[in-house]
Structures are given as C-alpha cells and as structure tokens.
CSV table of C-alpha atoms and ligand atoms in Angstrom, one decimal:
chain,number,residue,atom,x,y,z
A,1,UNK,CA,0.0,0.0,0.0
A,2,UNK,CA,1.2,3.5,-0.9
A,3,UNK,CA,2.7,5.7,1.7
A,4,UNK,CA,2.2,3.6,4.8
A,5,UNK,CA,0.9,0.4,6.5
A,6,UNK,CA,-1.9,-1.4,4.8
A,7,UNK,CA,-5.2,-1.6,6.8
A,8,UNK,CA,-5.5,-4.7,8.9
A,9,UNK,CA,-8.1,-6.3,6.6
A,10,UNK,CA,-5.8,-6.0,3.6
A,11,UNK,CA,-3.1,-7.6,5.6
A,12,UNK,CA,-5.5,-10.4,6.5
A,13,UNK,CA,-6.4,-10.9,2.8
A,14,UNK,CA,-2.7,-10.8,1.8
A,15,UNK,CA,-1.8,-13.4,4.4
A,16,UNK,CA,-4.7,-15.6,3.3
A,17,UNK,CA,-3.5,-15.6,-0.3
A,18,UNK,CA,0.0,-16.5,0.8
A,19,UNK,CA,-1.0,-19.2,3.3
A,20,UNK,CA,-4.2,-20.8,2.1
A,21,UNK,CA,-4.6,-23.5,-0.6
A,22,UNK,CA,-4.7,-22.8,-4.3
A,23,UNK,CA,-8.0,-24.7,-4.1
A,24,UNK,CA,-9.8,-22.0,-2.1
A,25,UNK,CA,-12.9,-20.9,-3.8
A,26,UNK,CA,-15.3,-18.1,-2.6
A,27,UNK,CA,-12.4,-16.3,-1.1
A,28,UNK,CA,-10.9,-15.6,-4.6
A,29,UNK,CA,-13.9,-13.7,-6.0
A,30,UNK,CA,-15.2,-12.3,-2.7
A,31,UNK,CA,-12.3,-10.5,-1.0
A,32,UNK,CA,-14.4,-9.7,2.1
A,33,UNK,CA,-13.2,-10.1,5.7
A,34,UNK,CA,-16.5,-10.5,7.7
A,35,UNK,CA,-16.3,-9.4,11.3
A,36,UNK,CA,-20.0,-9.1,12.2
A,37,UNK,CA,-23.2,-10.3,10.7
A,38,UNK,CA,-26.9,-10.2,11.4
A,39,UNK,CA,-29.7,-11.4,9.1
A,40,UNK,CA,-28.9,-10.5,5.5
A,41,UNK,CA,-26.1,-8.1,6.4
A,42,UNK,CA,-22.4,-8.7,6.8
A,43,UNK,CA,-20.1,-6.1,8.1
A,44,UNK,CA,-16.5,-6.3,6.7
A,45,UNK,CA,-13.3,-5.4,8.5
A,46,UNK,CA,-13.1,-2.6,5.9
A,47,UNK,CA,-16.1,-1.0,7.6
A,48,UNK,CA,-18.4,-1.7,4.7
A,49,UNK,CA,-21.7,-3.4,4.9
A,50,UNK,CA,-22.8,-6.0,2.4
A,51,UNK,CA,-26.2,-7.7,1.6
A,52,UNK,CA,-25.4,-11.4,1.7
A,53,UNK,CA,-27.2,-13.3,-1.0
A,54,UNK,CA,-24.7,-16.2,-0.8
A,55,UNK,CA,-25.9,-17.2,2.7
A,56,UNK,CA,-23.0,-19.6,3.3
A,57,UNK,CA,-23.8,-21.3,0.0
A,58,UNK,CA,-27.5,-21.6,0.9
A,59,UNK,CA,-26.9,-22.6,4.5
A,60,UNK,CA,-28.5,-19.7,6.3
A,61,UNK,CA,-32.2,-20.1,6.1
A,62,UNK,CA,-32.6,-17.6,8.9
A,63,UNK,CA,-29.7,-15.4,7.9
A,64,UNK,CA,-26.7,-14.7,10.1
A,65,UNK,CA,-27.0,-14.9,13.9
A,66,UNK,CA,-30.8,-15.2,14.1
A,67,UNK,CA,-31.9,-14.6,17.7
A,68,UNK,CA,-33.6,-18.0,18.0
A,69,UNK,CA,-30.5,-19.8,16.7
A,70,UNK,CA,-28.2,-17.9,19.1
A,71,UNK,CA,-30.6,-18.6,22.0
A,72,UNK,CA,-30.6,-22.3,21.2
A,73,UNK,CA,-26.8,-22.4,21.1
A,74,UNK,CA,-26.5,-20.4,24.4
A,75,UNK,CA,-28.9,-22.7,26.1
A,76,UNK,CA,-26.8,-25.8,25.3
A,77,UNK,CA,-23.6,-24.0,26.3
A,78,UNK,CA,-25.1,-22.8,29.6
A,79,UNK,CA,-26.6,-26.2,30.4
A,80,UNK,CA,-23.2,-27.9,30.9
A,81,UNK,CA,-24.2,-30.6,28.3
A,82,UNK,CA,-21.2,-32.3,26.7
A,83,UNK,CA,-20.3,-31.0,23.2
A,84,UNK,CA,-18.7,-34.1,21.9
A,85,UNK,CA,-20.7,-37.3,22.2
A,86,UNK,CA,-20.0,-39.3,19.1
A,87,UNK,CA,-23.4,-40.8,18.1
A,88,UNK,CA,-24.7,-41.3,21.7
A,89,UNK,CA,-28.3,-40.3,22.5
A,90,UNK,CA,-28.8,-36.9,24.2
A,91,UNK,CA,-31.9,-34.8,24.9
A,92,UNK,CA,-30.6,-32.3,22.3
A,93,UNK,CA,-30.3,-34.9,19.6
A,94,UNK,CA,-33.7,-36.4,20.6
A,95,UNK,CA,-35.4,-33.0,20.2
A,96,UNK,CA,-33.7,-32.4,16.9
A,97,UNK,CA,-34.8,-35.8,15.5
A,98,UNK,CA,-38.4,-35.2,16.7
A,99,UNK,CA,-38.4,-31.8,15.0
A,100,UNK,CA,-36.8,-33.1,11.8
A,101,UNK,CA,-39.3,-36.0,11.6
A,102,UNK,CA,-42.2,-33.6,12.0
A,103,UNK,CA,-41.2,-31.8,8.8
A,104,UNK,CA,-40.6,-34.9,6.6
A,105,UNK,CA,-42.9,-35.6,3.7
A,106,UNK,CA,-45.9,-37.7,4.7
A,107,UNK,CA,-45.2,-41.3,3.7
A,108,UNK,CA,-41.6,-41.1,4.8
A,109,UNK,CA,-42.0,-39.7,8.4
A,110,UNK,CA,-43.9,-42.7,9.7
A,111,UNK,CA,-41.4,-45.2,8.5
A,112,UNK,CA,-38.1,-43.3,8.5
A,113,UNK,CA,-34.7,-43.9,10.0
A,114,UNK,CA,-32.1,-41.3,10.4
A,115,UNK,CA,-28.3,-41.7,10.1
A,116,UNK,CA,-26.1,-38.9,11.4
A,117,UNK,CA,-23.1,-38.5,9.1
A,118,UNK,CA,-19.9,-36.6,9.2
A,119,UNK,CA,-20.8,-32.9,9.2
A,120,UNK,CA,-20.8,-32.1,5.5
A,121,UNK,CA,-23.3,-32.6,2.7
A,122,UNK,CA,-20.8,-34.7,0.8
A,123,UNK,CA,-20.6,-37.1,3.6
A,124,UNK,CA,-24.3,-37.6,3.7
A,125,UNK,CA,-24.2,-38.3,-0.1
A,126,UNK,CA,-21.5,-41.0,0.5
A,127,UNK,CA,-23.8,-42.5,3.2
A,128,UNK,CA,-26.8,-42.5,0.8
A,129,UNK,CA,-24.8,-44.2,-1.9
A,130,UNK,CA,-23.4,-46.8,0.5
A,131,UNK,CA,-26.9,-47.4,1.9
A,132,UNK,CA,-28.6,-48.2,-1.4
A,133,UNK,CA,-25.6,-50.2,-2.6
A,134,UNK,CA,-25.8,-52.3,0.5
A,135,UNK,CA,-29.6,-52.7,0.4
A,136,UNK,CA,-29.8,-53.7,-3.2
A,137,UNK,CA,-26.5,-55.5,-3.6
A,138,UNK,CA,-25.9,-53.6,-6.8
A,139,UNK,CA,-23.3,-51.0,-7.5
A,140,UNK,CA,-24.3,-48.8,-10.5
A,141,UNK,CA,-26.0,-45.5,-9.9
A,142,UNK,CA,-28.1,-43.2,-12.1
A,143,UNK,CA,-27.2,-39.6,-11.9
A,144,UNK,CA,-27.8,-36.5,-14.0
A,145,UNK,CA,-26.0,-34.1,-16.2
A,146,UNK,CA,-25.1,-30.9,-14.4
A,147,UNK,CA,-25.5,-32.4,-11.0
A,148,UNK,CA,-23.5,-31.4,-7.9
A,149,UNK,CA,-23.3,-33.6,-4.9
A,150,UNK,CA,-20.0,-32.8,-3.2
A,151,UNK,CA,-16.3,-33.2,-3.3
A,152,UNK,CA,-15.5,-36.5,-1.7
A,153,UNK,CA,-14.8,-39.4,-4.1
A,154,UNK,CA,-18.3,-41.0,-4.3
A,155,UNK,CA,-20.1,-37.7,-4.4
A,156,UNK,CA,-17.8,-36.4,-7.1
A,157,UNK,CA,-18.5,-39.6,-9.1
A,158,UNK,CA,-22.2,-38.8,-9.3
A,159,UNK,CA,-21.6,-35.1,-10.0
A,160,UNK,CA,-21.8,-33.7,-13.5
A,161,UNK,CA,-18.1,-33.4,-14.3
A,162,UNK,CA,-17.1,-37.0,-13.5
A,163,UNK,CA,-16.4,-39.9,-15.7
A,164,UNK,CA,-17.0,-42.8,-13.5
A,165,UNK,CA,-17.9,-46.2,-15.1
A,166,UNK,CA,-20.3,-47.2,-12.3
A,167,UNK,CA,-22.4,-44.1,-12.9
A,168,UNK,CA,-24.8,-43.7,-15.8
A,169,UNK,CA,-25.3,-40.1,-16.7
A,170,UNK,CA,-28.9,-39.2,-17.7
A,171,UNK,CA,-30.1,-35.9,-19.1
A,172,UNK,CA,-31.5,-33.5,-16.5
A,173,UNK,CA,-34.4,-31.5,-18.0
A,174,UNK,CA,-33.4,-27.9,-18.9
A,175,UNK,CA,-35.6,-25.3,-20.5
A,176,UNK,CA,-33.0,-22.9,-21.7
A,177,UNK,CA,-30.3,-25.3,-23.0
A,178,UNK,CA,-32.4,-28.4,-23.6
A,179,UNK,CA,-30.3,-31.1,-25.1
A,180,UNK,CA,-33.3,-32.1,-27.3
A,181,UNK,CA,-33.9,-28.5,-28.5
A,182,UNK,CA,-37.4,-28.7,-27.1
A,183,UNK,CA,-37.4,-27.2,-23.5
A,184,UNK,CA,-40.4,-27.0,-21.2
A,185,UNK,CA,-42.6,-30.0,-20.4
A,186,UNK,CA,-41.8,-31.5,-23.8
A,187,UNK,CA,-38.0,-31.5,-23.2
A,188,UNK,CA,-38.5,-33.0,-19.8
A,189,UNK,CA,-40.7,-35.7,-21.3
A,190,UNK,CA,-38.1,-36.6,-23.8
A,191,UNK,CA,-35.4,-36.7,-21.1
A,192,UNK,CA,-37.6,-39.1,-19.1
A,193,UNK,CA,-38.3,-41.2,-22.1
A,194,UNK,CA,-34.6,-41.6,-22.8
A,195,UNK,CA,-34.1,-42.6,-19.1
A,196,UNK,CA,-36.8,-45.3,-19.3
A,197,UNK,CA,-35.5,-46.7,-22.6
A,198,UNK,CA,-31.9,-46.9,-21.3
A,199,UNK,CA,-33.2,-48.9,-18.3
A,200,UNK,CA,-35.3,-51.3,-20.4
A,201,UNK,CA,-33.1,-51.8,-23.4
A,202,UNK,CA,-31.1,-55.0,-22.7
A,203,UNK,CA,-28.3,-53.6,-25.0
A,204,UNK,CA,-28.1,-50.1,-23.6
A,205,UNK,CA,-25.1,-50.9,-21.5
A,206,UNK,CA,-27.0,-49.8,-18.3
A,207,UNK,CA,-27.4,-52.6,-15.8
A,208,UNK,CA,-29.8,-52.7,-12.9
A,209,UNK,CA,-28.8,-49.8,-10.7
A,210,UNK,CA,-28.5,-49.5,-6.9
A,211,UNK,CA,-30.2,-46.1,-6.9
A,212,UNK,CA,-31.0,-42.9,-8.7
A,213,UNK,CA,-29.8,-39.6,-7.2
A,214,UNK,CA,-31.3,-36.3,-8.2
A,215,UNK,CA,-31.6,-32.7,-7.0
A,216,UNK,CA,-35.1,-31.3,-7.3
A,217,UNK,CA,-33.6,-28.0,-8.3
A,218,UNK,CA,-29.9,-28.1,-9.4
A,219,UNK,CA,-28.1,-25.4,-7.5
A,220,UNK,CA,-24.4,-25.4,-8.4
A,221,UNK,CA,-25.5,-26.7,-11.8
A,222,UNK,CA,-26.9,-23.2,-12.5
A,223,UNK,CA,-30.3,-23.0,-10.7
A,224,UNK,CA,-32.2,-25.4,-12.9
A,225,UNK,CA,-35.6,-26.5,-11.5
A,226,UNK,CA,-36.9,-29.8,-12.7
A,227,UNK,CA,-40.6,-29.8,-13.7
A,228,UNK,CA,-42.7,-31.5,-11.0
A,229,UNK,CA,-44.1,-33.9,-13.7
A,230,UNK,CA,-40.5,-35.0,-14.4
A,231,UNK,CA,-39.8,-35.7,-10.7
A,232,UNK,CA,-43.0,-37.7,-10.6
A,233,UNK,CA,-41.9,-39.7,-13.7
A,234,UNK,CA,-38.5,-40.4,-12.1
A,235,UNK,CA,-40.4,-41.7,-9.1
A,236,UNK,CA,-42.6,-43.9,-11.2
A,237,UNK,CA,-39.6,-45.2,-13.2
A,238,UNK,CA,-37.6,-46.1,-10.1
A,239,UNK,CA,-40.5,-47.5,-8.2
A,240,UNK,CA,-41.6,-49.8,-11.0
A,241,UNK,CA,-38.0,-51.2,-11.2
A,242,UNK,CA,-37.4,-51.3,-7.4
A,243,UNK,CA,-34.6,-48.7,-7.7
A,244,UNK,CA,-34.3,-46.6,-4.5
A,245,UNK,CA,-34.7,-42.8,-5.3
A,246,UNK,CA,-32.3,-40.5,-3.5
A,247,UNK,CA,-33.3,-36.8,-3.3
A,248,UNK,CA,-30.4,-34.6,-2.6
A,249,UNK,CA,-32.0,-31.7,-0.7
A,250,UNK,CA,-28.8,-30.4,0.8
A,251,UNK,CA,-29.4,-27.0,-0.9
A,252,UNK,CA,-33.1,-27.1,-1.6
A,253,UNK,CA,-34.3,-28.1,1.9
A,254,UNK,CA,-35.8,-26.1,4.8
A,255,UNK,CA,-38.1,-23.8,2.8
A,256,UNK,CA,-35.6,-22.6,0.3
A,257,UNK,CA,-37.7,-23.4,-2.9
A,258,UNK,CA,-41.1,-22.5,-1.5
A,259,UNK,CA,-41.9,-25.8,0.1
A,260,UNK,CA,-40.3,-27.2,3.2
A,261,UNK,CA,-38.6,-29.9,1.1
A,262,UNK,CA,-38.5,-29.3,-2.6
A,263,UNK,CA,-39.8,-32.8,-3.4
A,264,UNK,CA,-43.1,-31.7,-1.8
A,265,UNK,CA,-43.8,-29.6,-4.8
A,266,UNK,CA,-44.3,-32.8,-6.8
A,267,UNK,CA,-45.8,-34.8,-4.0
A,268,UNK,CA,-43.0,-37.4,-4.5
A,269,UNK,CA,-41.8,-39.4,-1.5
A,270,UNK,CA,-38.2,-40.4,-2.1
A,271,UNK,CA,-36.7,-43.5,-0.5
A,272,UNK,CA,-33.7,-41.5,0.8
A,273,UNK,CA,-33.2,-37.8,1.5
A,274,UNK,CA,-29.8,-36.3,1.8
A,275,UNK,CA,-29.9,-33.2,4.2
A,276,UNK,CA,-27.3,-30.8,5.3
A,277,UNK,CA,-26.6,-27.0,5.1
A,278,UNK,CA,-29.7,-25.3,6.7
A,279,UNK,CA,-30.6,-28.2,8.9
A,280,UNK,CA,-27.7,-27.2,11.2
A,281,UNK,CA,-28.9,-23.7,11.6
A,282,UNK,CA,-25.5,-22.4,10.3
A,283,UNK,CA,-23.4,-25.0,12.0
A,284,UNK,CA,-22.1,-28.2,10.4
A,285,UNK,CA,-24.7,-31.1,10.4
A,286,UNK,CA,-25.6,-33.7,7.8
A,287,UNK,CA,-28.0,-36.6,7.9
A,288,UNK,CA,-29.7,-39.0,5.6
A,289,UNK,CA,-33.3,-40.1,6.3
A,290,UNK,CA,-34.6,-43.2,4.6
A,291,UNK,CA,-37.2,-45.9,4.5
A,292,UNK,CA,-36.7,-48.3,7.3
A,293,UNK,CA,-36.6,-51.4,5.1
A,294,UNK,CA,-33.4,-50.1,3.5
A,295,UNK,CA,-31.8,-50.2,7.0
A,296,UNK,CA,-29.9,-53.4,6.5
A,297,UNK,CA,-26.3,-52.2,6.7
A,298,UNK,CA,-24.1,-53.4,9.5
A,299,UNK,CA,-23.2,-51.5,12.7
A,300,UNK,CA,-20.4,-49.2,11.9
A,301,UNK,CA,-21.1,-49.3,8.1
A,302,UNK,CA,-21.0,-45.5,8.1
A,303,UNK,CA,-19.2,-44.2,11.2
A,304,UNK,CA,-17.4,-41.0,11.9
A,305,UNK,CA,-16.1,-39.1,15.0
A,306,UNK,CA,-18.1,-35.9,14.3
A,307,UNK,CA,-21.6,-37.1,14.1
A,308,UNK,CA,-22.9,-35.6,17.4
A,309,UNK,CA,-22.5,-31.8,17.0
A,310,UNK,CA,-24.8,-30.8,19.9
A,311,UNK,CA,-24.7,-27.1,19.1
A,312,UNK,CA,-25.6,-27.7,15.4
A,313,UNK,CA,-28.5,-30.0,16.5
A,314,UNK,CA,-29.8,-27.3,18.8
A,315,UNK,CA,-29.4,-24.6,16.2
A,316,UNK,CA,-30.9,-26.8,13.6
A,317,UNK,CA,-33.9,-27.8,15.6
A,318,UNK,CA,-34.6,-24.1,16.4
A,319,UNK,CA,-34.2,-23.3,12.7
A,320,UNK,CA,-36.5,-26.1,11.5
A,321,UNK,CA,-39.1,-25.1,14.1
A,322,UNK,CA,-38.9,-21.4,13.2
A,323,UNK,CA,-39.3,-22.0,9.5
A,324,UNK,CA,-42.2,-24.3,10.1
A,325,UNK,CA,-44.0,-22.2,12.6
A,326,UNK,CA,-43.6,-18.9,10.7
A,327,UNK,CA,-44.5,-20.3,7.3
A,328,UNK,CA,-41.2,-19.2,5.8
A,329,UNK,CA,-41.4,-21.7,3.0
A,330,UNK,CA,-44.6,-20.0,1.8
A,331,UNK,CA,-42.9,-16.6,2.3
A,332,UNK,CA,-40.0,-17.8,0.1
A,333,UNK,CA,-42.5,-18.9,-2.6
A,334,UNK,CA,-44.3,-15.6,-2.7
A,335,UNK,CA,-41.2,-13.3,-2.5
A,336,UNK,CA,-39.2,-15.5,-4.8
A,337,UNK,CA,-41.9,-15.3,-7.4
A,338,UNK,CA,-41.9,-11.5,-7.1
A,339,UNK,CA,-38.1,-11.3,-7.4
A,340,UNK,CA,-38.2,-13.6,-10.4
A,341,UNK,CA,-40.7,-11.3,-12.1
A,342,UNK,CA,-38.5,-8.3,-11.5
A,343,UNK,CA,-35.5,-10.2,-12.7
A,344,UNK,CA,-37.4,-11.0,-15.9
A,345,UNK,CA,-37.8,-7.3,-16.5
A,346,UNK,CA,-34.0,-7.1,-16.5
A,347,UNK,CA,-34.0,-9.8,-19.2
A,348,UNK,CA,-36.3,-7.6,-21.3
A,349,UNK,CA,-33.9,-4.6,-20.8
A,350,UNK,CA,-30.5,-6.4,-21.3
A,351,UNK,CA,-30.0,-8.8,-24.2
A,352,UNK,CA,-27.1,-10.3,-22.3
A,353,UNK,CA,-29.6,-11.8,-19.8
A,354,UNK,CA,-30.4,-15.0,-21.6
A,355,UNK,CA,-32.5,-16.6,-19.0
A,356,UNK,CA,-34.0,-16.0,-15.5
A,357,UNK,CA,-35.1,-19.0,-13.6
A,358,UNK,CA,-35.4,-20.6,-10.1
A,359,UNK,CA,-37.9,-21.6,-7.5
A,360,UNK,CA,-38.6,-19.8,-4.3
A,361,UNK,CA,-35.5,-18.0,-3.0
A,362,UNK,CA,-33.2,-20.0,-5.2
A,363,UNK,CA,-32.8,-17.7,-8.2
A,364,UNK,CA,-30.5,-17.6,-11.2
A,365,UNK,CA,-29.8,-15.2,-14.0
A,366,UNK,CA,-27.9,-16.7,-16.9
A,367,UNK,CA,-25.6,-14.3,-18.8
A,368,UNK,CA,-24.9,-14.8,-22.5
A,369,UNK,CA,-23.1,-13.2,-25.3
A,370,UNK,CA,-25.7,-12.5,-28.1
A,371,UNK,CA,-22.9,-10.9,-30.2
A,372,UNK,CA,-21.2,-14.3,-30.4
A,373,UNK,CA,-24.3,-16.2,-31.3
A,374,UNK,CA,-24.2,-18.5,-34.3
A,375,UNK,CA,-26.7,-17.1,-36.7
A,376,UNK,CA,-27.4,-20.5,-38.2
A,377,UNK,CA,-28.4,-21.9,-34.7
A,378,UNK,CA,-31.8,-21.5,-33.1
A,379,UNK,CA,-30.4,-22.3,-29.7
A,380,UNK,CA,-29.4,-19.8,-27.0
A,381,UNK,CA,-26.3,-17.6,-27.4
A,382,UNK,CA,-23.0,-18.8,-25.9
A,383,UNK,CA,-22.5,-18.4,-22.1
A,384,UNK,CA,-20.7,-15.2,-21.0
A,385,UNK,CA,-18.6,-16.2,-18.0
A,386,UNK,CA,-16.4,-13.1,-18.1
A,387,UNK,CA,-19.4,-10.9,-18.0
A,388,UNK,CA,-20.8,-12.9,-15.1
A,389,UNK,CA,-17.5,-12.4,-13.2
A,390,UNK,CA,-17.7,-8.7,-13.9
A,391,UNK,CA,-21.3,-8.6,-12.6
A,392,UNK,CA,-20.2,-10.3,-9.5
A,393,UNK,CA,-17.4,-7.8,-9.0
A,394,UNK,CA,-19.7,-4.8,-9.7
A,395,UNK,CA,-22.2,-6.3,-7.2
A,396,UNK,CA,-19.5,-6.5,-4.5
A,397,UNK,CA,-18.6,-2.8,-5.2
A,398,UNK,CA,-22.2,-1.9,-4.5
A,399,UNK,CA,-22.3,-4.0,-1.3
A,400,UNK,CA,-24.0,-7.1,-2.7
A,401,UNK,CA,-22.6,-10.6,-2.3
A,402,UNK,CA,-23.7,-13.0,-5.0
A,403,UNK,CA,-22.5,-16.4,-6.1
A,404,UNK,CA,-21.8,-17.7,-9.6
A,405,UNK,CA,-22.8,-21.1,-10.8
A,406,UNK,CA,-23.8,-23.2,-13.8
A,407,UNK,CA,-21.9,-25.2,-16.4
A,408,UNK,CA,-19.9,-22.2,-17.6
A,409,UNK,CA,-20.0,-20.2,-14.3
A,410,UNK,CA,-22.2,-17.7,-16.1
A,411,UNK,CA,-25.2,-17.9,-13.8
A,412,UNK,CA,-25.5,-15.2,-11.2
A,413,UNK,CA,-27.1,-16.9,-8.2
A,414,UNK,CA,-29.3,-15.4,-5.5
A,415,UNK,CA,-29.8,-17.4,-2.3
A,416,UNK,CA,-31.0,-14.9,0.2
A,417,UNK,CA,-32.1,-16.0,3.7
A,418,UNK,CA,-35.8,-16.7,4.0
A,419,UNK,CA,-36.2,-13.8,6.5
A,420,UNK,CA,-35.3,-11.2,3.8
A,421,UNK,CA,-37.7,-8.3,3.9
A,422,UNK,CA,-39.5,-6.8,0.9
A,423,UNK,CA,-37.4,-3.7,1.2
A,424,UNK,CA,-34.2,-5.7,1.3
A,425,UNK,CA,-35.3,-7.7,-1.7
A,426,UNK,CA,-35.8,-4.4,-3.6
A,427,UNK,CA,-32.3,-3.2,-2.5
A,428,UNK,CA,-30.8,-6.5,-3.8
A,429,UNK,CA,-32.5,-6.1,-7.1
A,430,UNK,CA,-31.6,-2.4,-7.5
A,431,UNK,CA,-27.9,-3.2,-6.8
A,432,UNK,CA,-27.9,-6.1,-9.2
A,433,UNK,CA,-29.5,-4.1,-12.0
A,434,UNK,CA,-27.0,-1.3,-11.4
A,435,UNK,CA,-24.1,-3.8,-11.3
A,436,UNK,CA,-25.4,-5.4,-14.5
A,437,UNK,CA,-25.5,-2.0,-16.3
A,438,UNK,CA,-22.0,-1.1,-15.1
A,439,UNK,CA,-20.6,-4.5,-16.2
A,440,UNK,CA,-22.2,-4.3,-19.6
A,441,UNK,CA,-20.7,-0.8,-20.1
A,442,UNK,CA,-17.2,-1.9,-19.3
A,443,UNK,CA,-17.3,-5.5,-20.7
A,444,UNK,CA,-15.9,-6.2,-24.1
A,445,UNK,CA,-16.9,-9.6,-25.2
A,446,UNK,CA,-14.0,-11.8,-26.5
A,447,UNK,CA,-13.7,-11.8,-30.3
B,1,PMP,N1,-25.4,-31.6,-2.6
B,1,PMP,C1,-25.8,-30.4,-3.0
B,1,PMP,C2,-27.1,-30.4,-3.8
B,1,PMP,C3,-25.1,-29.3,-2.8
B,1,PMP,O1,-25.5,-28.1,-3.3
B,1,PMP,C4,-23.9,-29.4,-2.0
B,1,PMP,C5,-23.0,-28.2,-1.7
B,1,PMP,N2,-23.2,-27.1,-2.5
B,1,PMP,C6,-23.5,-30.7,-1.6
B,1,PMP,C7,-24.3,-31.8,-1.8
B,1,PMP,C8,-22.2,-30.9,-0.8
B,1,PMP,O2,-22.3,-30.3,0.5
B,1,PMP,P1,-21.0,-29.9,1.3
B,1,PMP,O3,-20.3,-28.8,0.5
B,1,PMP,O4,-21.4,-29.5,2.6
B,1,PMP,O5,-20.1,-31.1,1.3
C-alpha cells in the first residue's frame, strides 16, 4: 500500500493468499473479511456493509446470527451438556430428530430412519450411496448431467463433471439449454423417455442400478428447477423397477424453494433424503433419512467421529421449528416469485440476460453473449462467464454478495435468507440491476 501500512483487513487478505490453498474458492472472488453479521447483512473489516445473497452457499435459512438460533446455542452452552458425544443419545439430539421427523414428507416420516453422518453434505451423499448399494447388492448409480453432490470421491462420481464407469449419466431437464432442443414439459418428457429406454433396453449398457440420485432443483449446476411432472416420472420409473430414489436436498431443503422440502412440490416421496446446510442452523450437520426397510447395513457401516454436534443440532432444531411455525417456505415462494418477475424485467432490458429461472428464493440469471451467437443456430447464445464475473465484482462494489454457478460459471445466483424483507429484496434487485448495467458498459466480449 502506498505511503504507509496497509489496513488490517488488507493484511489479512494478503496473508490468506500467501498461506491458504490454491484450491480456495469463494475467497478468490469475494475479498471480504467478515467481522460481524446479522440477518442479511455482513459487516466487513473494511467497515463496509454487504447484503449477503450467498448465505453460506445456501446454509443460512434464517440469515446470520438469528436470535432463535443464538438462544438455542447459548442454552446448550449454559446447560453444561457435553459438546462431543460421538453418536450417543442426548436430549438435544432427541429433540432435533423429533423436529426433523415432524417436517418430513408424509409417507416417509412414519417409516423413517435417520443416520447422522460426518458434518458435510458430501458425507451424507456418501452415506446414501453406500446405503442403497448395501440394500440392493448392486453398484451402479443413475445420476444427472449438471449435478453437484459434493467433493468426496463417491459424491464427485455422481456429480456432472465426473467420468465414473459405475455411474450412468442421464439428461437433466433444462428449459434454456435443452439437449433435445425442445425445452419445457416436452424437453422433460423426452429426457424421461430416454431414461426409461436406457433402463429397459437390454443392450443399452446400463445394468440394474443401486439407486438414482437427483436434485429437485440443481443449484451449483446453474439453478435449474426440474418440472414436477418429471420428478413424478422419475419416481414412477424407479418404483416400477425397485430402484431406490435418493433426493439430494442439501441445498433445496428447509423452505428454500417455497416448500419445506423441494420434493413436496411434486408430491413425490423419495426413499432416501440427503440433508445438510440449513438443517444445522448455520453449524455443520448432515444426515440421511430413509425408508426403514433399507436399513440393512451393518453396525459401523458409516461411522465418523463428528456425528454428534450438539450445538448444530440445537441450532438446527430451532431453525426447522422457526421455518415451520412462521410459514417461511410460503414466504420464500411468494417473495421468490416477485423477485423472479422483477429479474425477468431485466431480461427484457438487457439482451445479455439470456434466462431467468429458479424456485422460491433460489434464483439464477444466466448471462450470455448475443454478439457471439451462431446465426445458423436457433439455440441460445453462448455463455458469458467473463461478463458474469464482472457482474459479481460490480455487485460487490455496490455492497451485494452473489455467487456464480452453472456449467460455464455464467449464472448469477441469489440465495438470500428466507427472512429477507420486501425492502431488502428491492435493494438487492436495485444493486444487481445497477451492477449489470455497469458490467455491460465496461465489458468487451472476446472476439
Ligand atoms: N449436494 C448439493 C445439492 C449441494 O449443493 C452441495 C453443496 N453445495 C453438496 C451436496 C455438498 O455439500 P458440502 O459442501 O457440505 O459437502
């Protein structure tokens, strides 16, 4: 820094870039040093305030430091309860499971088992895969293009970028970049038809699978909601062939999409649900819940030291109860629909906004480069990842934290907490519109 000592936060960022792994992620595009946070707002060590629409990658259903979450954590701390208990029973865990089961889709709640996993979503994905492989005695898994299930080996195998021979990749329905050029219900129907024919064709190369894993709305994949009819078709296809259906609700759960669990939009009852992020009320917690007849694995089949995070269970139970009692899923549905409409207005104003999509408070704006479109193609213009990165930077300059996602990192993602007010939502949209205009002004598409 010129003419003196750099401010402390710049020093912190400098030390981070010197000492932390090259694999660090959010820290690269969001050079913020949070020191205080409440609700939607983060205060940085630079003294600036930011509206946080990243929410710990969708973790913070109630925003930062919600009073009911803090109170639940303090209560455990003040009670003298042990904080490390492996997977032993405790009153805190008992209350969490009771609250969790009260929220589960009917049809699963009355015959469910829960397995506490290591604390990350990816560990619960591993558990789900192991569970269905053990229960069926098969090893192949059906997964979808564009999927994201985590970073451990098994979870990576079922994510979109992997090439794992035990995983059959099936087309996830997408409106905007539909592989069949159809989009909408028709595109989803064709995707489902291909799935069914691969399973039934004895020469397709797809053997009887141990399970199918899907996200009801793909998050990291670029905010792609699957049509409810497609989710129901996947349920029928798997049920008819006795293939367990695993719903990965790590990101879509706890009201985010406008229903408590995203599968509830379609009425589908999965055999296994993978849950993490918001269920820990901002602290690390991951579980699978599943049909009790799948519970045939051996003691210790999925062990781990950190399966008993008491603070996370207390914070999580308080969060689940607050979302349920205050109708926050419905609130996410209504406000998300309004925000989506307003984002669609942006699409009308800027031709670089190729698509606006999402469900509830899980929203995405896909940025494209119309100037680089192939005139002979009727498909959407190519993705514009540099423009998306510029929009993210301009948002940050205006005090708005957003995430990028999608196949080409060209989807600006909004994951605000469910407690966001109407006024805050308007502020988010104003800053985003302003950032978009600024990025378009300065952005020269590659030629
Ligand atoms: N599944 C989904 C749908 C996710 O969005 C994520 C994380 N973004 C994961 C699994 C993995 O969770 P974690 O990062 O906690 O391992």
